[in-house]
Short mmCIF file of C-alpha atoms in Angstrom, two decimals:
data_model
loop_
_atom_site.label_atom_id
_atom_site.label_comp_id
_atom_site.label_asym_id
_atom_site.label_seq_id
_atom_site.Cartn_x
_atom_site.Cartn_y
_atom_site.Cartn_z
CA ILE C 1 -7.54 -6.24 -71.18
CA GLY C 2 -10.19 -8.16 -73.11
CA GLY C 3 -13.71 -9.48 -73.14
CA ALA C 4 -16.46 -8.49 -70.71
CA ASN C 5 -19.92 -9.82 -71.43
CA MET C 6 -23.10 -11.32 -70.08
CA ASP C 7 -23.23 -15.09 -69.54
CA HIS C 8 -26.59 -16.68 -70.30
CA THR C 9 -26.50 -20.17 -68.81
CA PHE C 10 -29.09 -22.85 -69.55
CA LYS C 11 -28.89 -25.96 -67.38
CA LEU C 12 -30.65 -29.01 -68.77
CA ASP C 13 -33.19 -30.66 -66.49
CA GLN C 14 -32.77 -33.92 -68.41
CA GLU C 15 -30.62 -35.35 -71.21
CA MET C 16 -30.70 -33.14 -74.30
CA ILE C 17 -32.90 -34.25 -77.20
CA LEU C 18 -32.16 -32.47 -80.47
CA GLY C 19 -34.97 -31.17 -82.63
CA THR C 20 -37.40 -30.52 -79.77
CA SER C 21 -37.95 -28.27 -76.77
CA ASN C 22 -35.74 -29.15 -73.77
CA PRO C 23 -36.69 -28.12 -70.21
CA ILE C 24 -34.00 -25.95 -68.62
CA THR C 25 -33.19 -23.73 -65.67
CA SER C 26 -31.72 -20.44 -66.89
CA SER C 27 -29.50 -17.85 -65.21
CA LEU C 28 -27.79 -14.60 -66.14
CA SER C 29 -24.40 -13.51 -64.83
CA PHE C 30 -21.42 -11.36 -65.73
CA GLY C 31 -18.75 -13.06 -67.80
CA GLY C 32 -15.97 -12.72 -70.33
CA VAL C 33 -12.58 -14.36 -69.87
CA ILE C 34 -10.68 -11.26 -68.78
CA ARG C 35 -13.58 -9.91 -66.73
CA ASN C 36 -13.70 -13.23 -64.85
CA VAL C 37 -9.93 -13.16 -64.41
CA ALA C 38 -10.15 -9.58 -63.12
CA GLU C 39 -12.84 -10.47 -60.59
CA ASN C 40 -10.93 -13.54 -59.41
CA LEU C 41 -7.78 -11.45 -58.95
CA SER C 42 -9.77 -8.83 -57.04
CA ARG C 43 -11.05 -11.55 -54.71
CA LEU C 44 -7.42 -12.58 -54.21
CA ASP C 45 -6.72 -9.03 -52.95
CA SER C 46 -4.97 -7.81 -56.09
CA LYS C 47 -5.47 -4.22 -57.26
CA VAL C 48 -7.15 -4.64 -60.64
CA SER C 49 -8.23 -2.30 -63.40
CA LEU C 50 -10.46 -3.70 -66.16
CA MET C 51 -9.92 -2.45 -69.73
CA SER C 52 -12.72 -3.54 -72.04
CA VAL C 53 -15.70 -2.46 -74.15
CA VAL C 54 -19.44 -2.84 -73.56
CA GLY C 55 -22.53 -1.64 -75.39
CA ASN C 56 -24.43 1.49 -74.46
CA ASP C 57 -27.25 -0.66 -73.10
CA ALA C 58 -28.68 -2.00 -69.85
CA HIS C 59 -26.34 -5.01 -69.77
CA GLY C 60 -23.28 -2.79 -70.26
CA GLU C 61 -24.39 -0.38 -67.56
CA SER C 62 -25.07 -3.23 -65.15
CA LEU C 63 -21.70 -4.86 -65.86
CA ILE C 64 -19.80 -1.63 -65.21
CA GLU C 65 -21.77 -0.85 -62.04
CA SER C 66 -21.27 -4.33 -60.58
CA SER C 67 -17.58 -4.54 -61.49
CA SER C 68 -16.87 -1.09 -60.03
CA LYS C 69 -17.51 -2.48 -56.54
CA ILE C 70 -14.36 -4.61 -56.58
CA MET C 71 -12.11 -3.20 -59.34
CA GLU C 72 -11.31 -0.04 -61.30
CA VAL C 73 -13.48 0.36 -64.42
CA PHE C 74 -12.43 3.78 -65.76
CA ALA C 75 -10.92 2.05 -68.83
CA VAL C 76 -14.15 0.23 -69.77
CA ASP C 77 -15.60 2.08 -72.77
CA LYS C 78 -19.32 2.21 -73.57
CA LEU C 79 -19.76 2.10 -77.35
CA LYS C 80 -22.77 3.64 -79.07
CA ASP C 81 -24.84 1.48 -81.44
CA GLN C 82 -23.18 -1.67 -80.09
CA THR C 83 -24.59 -4.54 -78.06
CA THR C 84 -22.78 -5.80 -74.97
CA GLY C 85 -21.21 -9.16 -75.75
CA GLY C 86 -23.14 -12.28 -74.82
CA TYR C 87 -22.10 -15.87 -74.14
CA TYR C 88 -24.75 -18.58 -74.20
CA SER C 89 -23.97 -22.02 -72.77
CA ILE C 90 -26.02 -25.18 -72.38
CA ILE C 91 -24.88 -27.22 -69.36
CA ASP C 92 -25.58 -30.95 -69.11
CA LEU C 93 -26.55 -32.94 -66.02
CA LYS C 94 -22.90 -33.48 -65.07
CA GLY C 95 -22.11 -29.77 -65.12
CA ASN C 96 -20.22 -29.88 -68.42
CA MET C 97 -20.88 -27.52 -71.31
CA LYS C 98 -22.88 -29.25 -74.02
CA VAL C 99 -23.04 -26.35 -76.48
CA GLY C 100 -21.73 -22.78 -76.37
CA TYR C 101 -22.53 -19.71 -78.46
CA ALA C 102 -20.71 -16.38 -78.48
CA ASP C 103 -22.13 -13.05 -79.71
CA MET C 104 -18.96 -10.98 -79.53
CA SER C 105 -18.91 -8.65 -82.54
CA ILE C 106 -18.28 -5.69 -80.22
CA ASN C 107 -14.82 -7.06 -79.45
CA SER C 108 -13.54 -6.00 -82.89
CA ALA C 109 -13.41 -2.47 -81.43
CA MET C 110 -10.52 -3.60 -79.22
CA ASN C 111 -7.93 -2.88 -81.93
CA ARG C 112 -4.55 -1.16 -82.16
CA GLY C 113 -6.05 2.33 -82.07
CA TRP C 114 -8.00 1.46 -78.92
CA ILE C 115 -4.83 0.16 -77.25
CA LEU C 116 -3.00 3.40 -78.12
CA GLU C 117 -5.85 5.46 -76.67
CA HIS C 118 -5.28 3.69 -73.37
CA LYS C 119 -1.49 3.84 -73.35
CA ARG C 120 -1.44 6.01 -70.21
CA HIS C 121 -3.45 3.29 -68.51
CA LEU C 122 -0.88 0.67 -69.52
CA TYR C 123 1.96 2.71 -68.01
CA MET C 124 0.15 2.57 -64.65
CA SER C 125 0.24 -1.23 -64.59
CA SER C 126 2.58 -3.59 -62.76
CA TRP C 127 1.29 -6.47 -64.92
CA ILE C 128 -0.64 -6.43 -68.21
CA VAL C 129 -2.95 -9.40 -68.69
CA THR C 130 -4.90 -9.80 -71.92
CA ASP C 131 -7.17 -12.45 -73.35
CA LEU C 132 -7.46 -13.16 -77.06
CA ASN C 133 -10.84 -11.50 -77.44
CA VAL C 134 -8.87 -8.43 -78.57
CA SER C 135 -7.83 -8.19 -82.22
CA LYS C 136 -4.56 -9.52 -83.61
CA GLU C 137 -3.24 -6.01 -84.18
CA ALA C 138 -4.08 -5.18 -80.55
CA VAL C 139 -2.03 -8.16 -79.36
CA GLU C 140 0.82 -7.09 -81.63
CA SER C 141 0.77 -3.60 -80.13
CA LEU C 142 0.81 -5.03 -76.59
CA ILE C 143 3.81 -7.20 -77.47
CA GLU C 144 5.56 -4.13 -78.92
CA PHE C 145 4.76 -2.22 -75.73
CA ARG C 146 6.24 -5.05 -73.64
CA ARG C 147 9.46 -4.94 -75.61
CA GLN C 148 9.80 -1.23 -74.87
CA GLU C 149 8.67 -1.20 -71.25
CA ASP C 150 9.60 -3.32 -68.23
CA ILE C 151 5.99 -4.37 -67.55
CA PRO C 152 5.29 -8.13 -67.73
CA LEU C 153 2.72 -9.32 -70.28
CA ALA C 154 0.48 -12.36 -69.80
CA ILE C 155 -1.74 -13.75 -72.55
CA ILE C 156 -4.68 -16.04 -71.86
CA GLY C 157 -6.38 -18.20 -74.47
CA VAL C 158 -10.15 -17.96 -75.01
CA SER C 159 -11.02 -20.62 -77.58
CA SER C 160 -9.52 -22.42 -80.55
CA PRO C 161 -10.98 -19.98 -83.13
CA LYS C 162 -9.53 -17.00 -81.23
CA MET C 163 -5.97 -18.32 -81.57
CA LYS C 164 -5.86 -16.54 -84.93
CA HIS C 165 -5.55 -13.33 -82.88
CA LEU C 166 -2.11 -14.40 -81.65
CA PRO C 167 0.61 -13.22 -84.07
CA LYS C 168 3.50 -15.37 -85.30
CA ASP C 169 6.16 -13.35 -83.51
CA ILE C 170 5.52 -13.94 -79.80
CA LYS C 171 9.06 -13.57 -78.50
CA GLY C 172 9.24 -11.88 -75.13
CA ILE C 173 5.75 -12.67 -73.86
CA ASP C 174 6.22 -13.36 -70.16
CA ILE C 175 3.60 -16.09 -69.89
CA ILE C 176 0.95 -17.67 -72.07
CA ILE C 177 -1.82 -19.86 -70.65
CA CYS C 178 -3.78 -22.01 -73.12
CA ASN C 179 -5.44 -25.40 -73.26
CA LYS C 180 -4.28 -28.30 -75.42
CA ASP C 181 -6.73 -27.65 -78.27
CA GLU C 182 -5.79 -23.98 -78.53
CA THR C 183 -2.10 -24.88 -78.65
CA GLN C 184 -2.70 -27.49 -81.38
CA ILE C 185 -4.56 -24.92 -83.48
CA TYR C 186 -1.88 -22.25 -83.11
CA PHE C 187 0.97 -24.56 -84.07
CA ASN C 188 -1.14 -26.43 -86.66
CA THR C 189 -0.30 -29.82 -85.17
CA THR C 190 -2.17 -33.00 -84.29
CA ASN C 191 0.30 -33.80 -81.50
CA GLU C 192 -1.75 -34.93 -78.47
CA ASN C 193 1.15 -34.81 -76.00
CA ALA C 194 0.49 -31.79 -73.76
CA GLU C 195 4.07 -31.83 -72.42
CA GLU C 196 5.49 -31.54 -75.93
CA LEU C 197 2.90 -28.90 -76.83
CA CYS C 198 4.03 -26.82 -73.87
CA ALA C 199 7.62 -27.05 -75.13
CA LEU C 200 6.51 -25.59 -78.48
CA TRP C 201 5.60 -22.31 -76.77
CA LEU C 202 9.04 -22.10 -75.20
CA GLU C 203 10.70 -22.81 -78.54
CA ALA C 204 8.64 -19.98 -80.04
CA GLY C 205 10.18 -17.53 -77.59
CA VAL C 206 7.66 -17.28 -74.75
CA ASN C 207 9.35 -17.02 -71.33
CA LYS C 208 6.82 -19.17 -69.48
CA ALA C 209 4.02 -21.38 -70.80
CA VAL C 210 1.15 -23.36 -69.32
CA VAL C 211 -0.90 -25.89 -71.28
CA THR C 212 -3.97 -27.32 -69.56
CA ASP C 213 -5.28 -30.81 -70.31
CA GLY C 214 -8.54 -31.13 -68.37
CA THR C 215 -8.57 -33.75 -65.64
CA LYS C 216 -5.03 -34.74 -66.61
CA GLY C 217 -3.81 -31.51 -65.09
CA SER C 218 -1.44 -29.07 -66.75
CA TYR C 219 2.10 -28.77 -68.03
CA PHE C 220 4.13 -25.67 -67.29
CA GLY C 221 7.53 -24.77 -68.58
CA GLU C 222 10.36 -22.25 -68.64
CA ASN C 223 14.04 -22.32 -69.61
CA LYS C 224 13.45 -25.32 -71.91
CA GLN C 225 12.16 -27.42 -69.00
CA VAL C 226 8.57 -28.65 -68.70
CA PHE C 227 6.90 -29.91 -65.52
CA HIS C 228 3.53 -31.45 -64.67
CA GLN C 229 0.89 -30.29 -62.21
CA SER C 230 -1.90 -32.74 -61.40
CA ALA C 231 -5.49 -31.53 -61.21
CA PHE C 232 -7.02 -31.53 -57.74
CA MET C 233 -9.74 -34.07 -58.42
CA ILE C 234 -13.23 -33.76 -56.96
CA ALA C 235 -15.97 -36.35 -56.59
CA GLU C 236 -18.31 -36.14 -59.56
CA GLU C 237 -21.32 -35.41 -57.35
CA ASN C 238 -19.56 -32.26 -56.05
CA ILE C 239 -19.02 -30.77 -59.52
CA VAL C 240 -21.69 -28.11 -59.99
CA ASP C 241 -20.58 -26.12 -63.07
CA VAL C 242 -17.23 -26.11 -64.91
CA THR C 243 -17.85 -22.64 -66.39
CA GLY C 244 -15.04 -20.31 -65.37
CA ALA C 245 -12.66 -23.08 -64.27
CA GLY C 246 -10.00 -22.04 -66.78
CA ASP C 247 -10.34 -18.36 -65.88
CA SER C 248 -9.94 -19.18 -62.19
CA PHE C 249 -6.87 -21.30 -63.00
CA SER C 250 -5.28 -18.44 -64.96
CA SER C 251 -6.05 -15.99 -62.15
CA GLY C 252 -4.31 -18.12 -59.55
CA ILE C 253 -1.18 -18.28 -61.69
CA ILE C 254 -1.12 -14.53 -62.37
CA TYR C 255 -1.71 -13.82 -58.69
CA GLY C 256 1.18 -16.10 -57.73
CA LEU C 257 3.63 -14.62 -60.22
CA SER C 258 2.68 -11.05 -59.31
CA THR C 259 3.23 -11.73 -55.60
CA ASN C 260 6.67 -13.33 -55.91
CA HIS C 261 5.58 -16.96 -55.64
CA SER C 262 7.62 -19.43 -57.66
CA PHE C 263 6.25 -20.63 -61.00
CA GLN C 264 5.49 -24.05 -59.51
CA GLU C 265 3.70 -22.53 -56.51
CA SER C 266 1.73 -20.24 -58.81
CA VAL C 267 0.49 -23.14 -60.94
CA ARG C 268 -0.56 -24.99 -57.77
CA LEU C 269 -2.53 -21.92 -56.66
CA GLY C 270 -4.22 -21.88 -60.07
CA ALA C 271 -5.07 -25.57 -59.96
CA MET C 272 -6.67 -25.29 -56.51
CA SER C 273 -8.52 -22.11 -57.48
CA SER C 274 -9.99 -23.96 -60.45
CA SER C 275 -10.99 -26.89 -58.24
CA LEU C 276 -12.83 -24.57 -55.85
CA THR C 277 -14.63 -22.79 -58.68
CA ILE C 278 -16.25 -25.86 -60.25
CA GLN C 279 -17.86 -26.67 -56.91
CA GLU C 280 -19.94 -23.49 -57.10
CA PRO C 281 -22.78 -22.52 -59.50
CA PHE C 282 -20.91 -19.38 -60.57
CA ALA C 283 -18.19 -18.60 -63.13
CA VAL C 284 -16.37 -16.80 -60.30
CA ASN C 285 -16.48 -18.38 -56.85
CA PRO C 286 -17.83 -15.68 -54.49
CA LYS C 287 -16.07 -17.40 -51.57
CA LEU C 288 -12.66 -17.30 -53.27
CA SER C 289 -9.73 -15.92 -51.28
CA ILE C 290 -6.03 -16.61 -51.09
CA HIS C 291 -6.60 -17.83 -47.53
CA LEU C 292 -9.12 -20.40 -48.76
CA ILE C 293 -6.83 -21.59 -51.57
CA LYS C 294 -3.84 -22.06 -49.24
CA LYS C 295 -6.03 -23.71 -46.60
CA GLU C 296 -7.26 -26.26 -49.16
CA LEU C 297 -3.72 -26.83 -50.44
CA ASN C 298 -2.58 -27.56 -46.88
CA LYS C 299 -5.43 -30.06 -46.47
CA TYR C 300 -4.44 -31.76 -49.71
CA ASP C 301 -0.76 -31.90 -48.77
CA ASN C 302 -1.57 -33.47 -45.41
CA ILE C 303 -3.75 -36.28 -46.78
#
């Protein structure tokens, strides 16, 4: 459940110079945190149904048609007089995002009423995974649904500004996956220690929490205990584009938990999935499979 949009990517041909025209190479692809997560999970052989909103326009039609090849899309609504969401990123010579812009006004339609309209869809799920592109009242209704039904709920961060969509009462959420900045914003703290930030989620009543910290890896915790997972580092010359790395990481974790892997194993799957994604020029690695992830993990373990 969450954002599905078009990603407009502009890769700089040289160092950016402000105030003038910069030569770029542009590309257009399907994006949105939850849409990327859904596609990743589909490539990991999970049965996935996407629940989102798009505009009644060419981009929306294209997104639905493409997604329908690898996942269910009957819960993607086309809204009249709305424009399909767009994400615009400028990528530097090292493959890192220099600037990002989001045109996501359509996401305000993903509110409590919209969640209720799709309640039958929720009952069909074995896991409910939402990003924070949906409204705060939508997240509240999903948490209420979780407390009534025995269907696990995962919440994935999108950006620091979107943390305002996460309510104060988060008790009972099965897992939350956020980066360090998003966690700092939510708890209104300047604490830079990712391990301690992860513990804050557990203290707030979340069952499992993962806090990512870039190349320093991630911290994951449950039952008042927090552990560390190193990032699988890649030579700088092999990093093509970091877009989608976080979504791929989240997908690996959700896949692991939904297929009875341990929490630690699931986080390892996520870390390797992320590593494989940044070596491709796509937000979702078209070569991704659980076989590939486990094969690469075996290589790493045997070094």
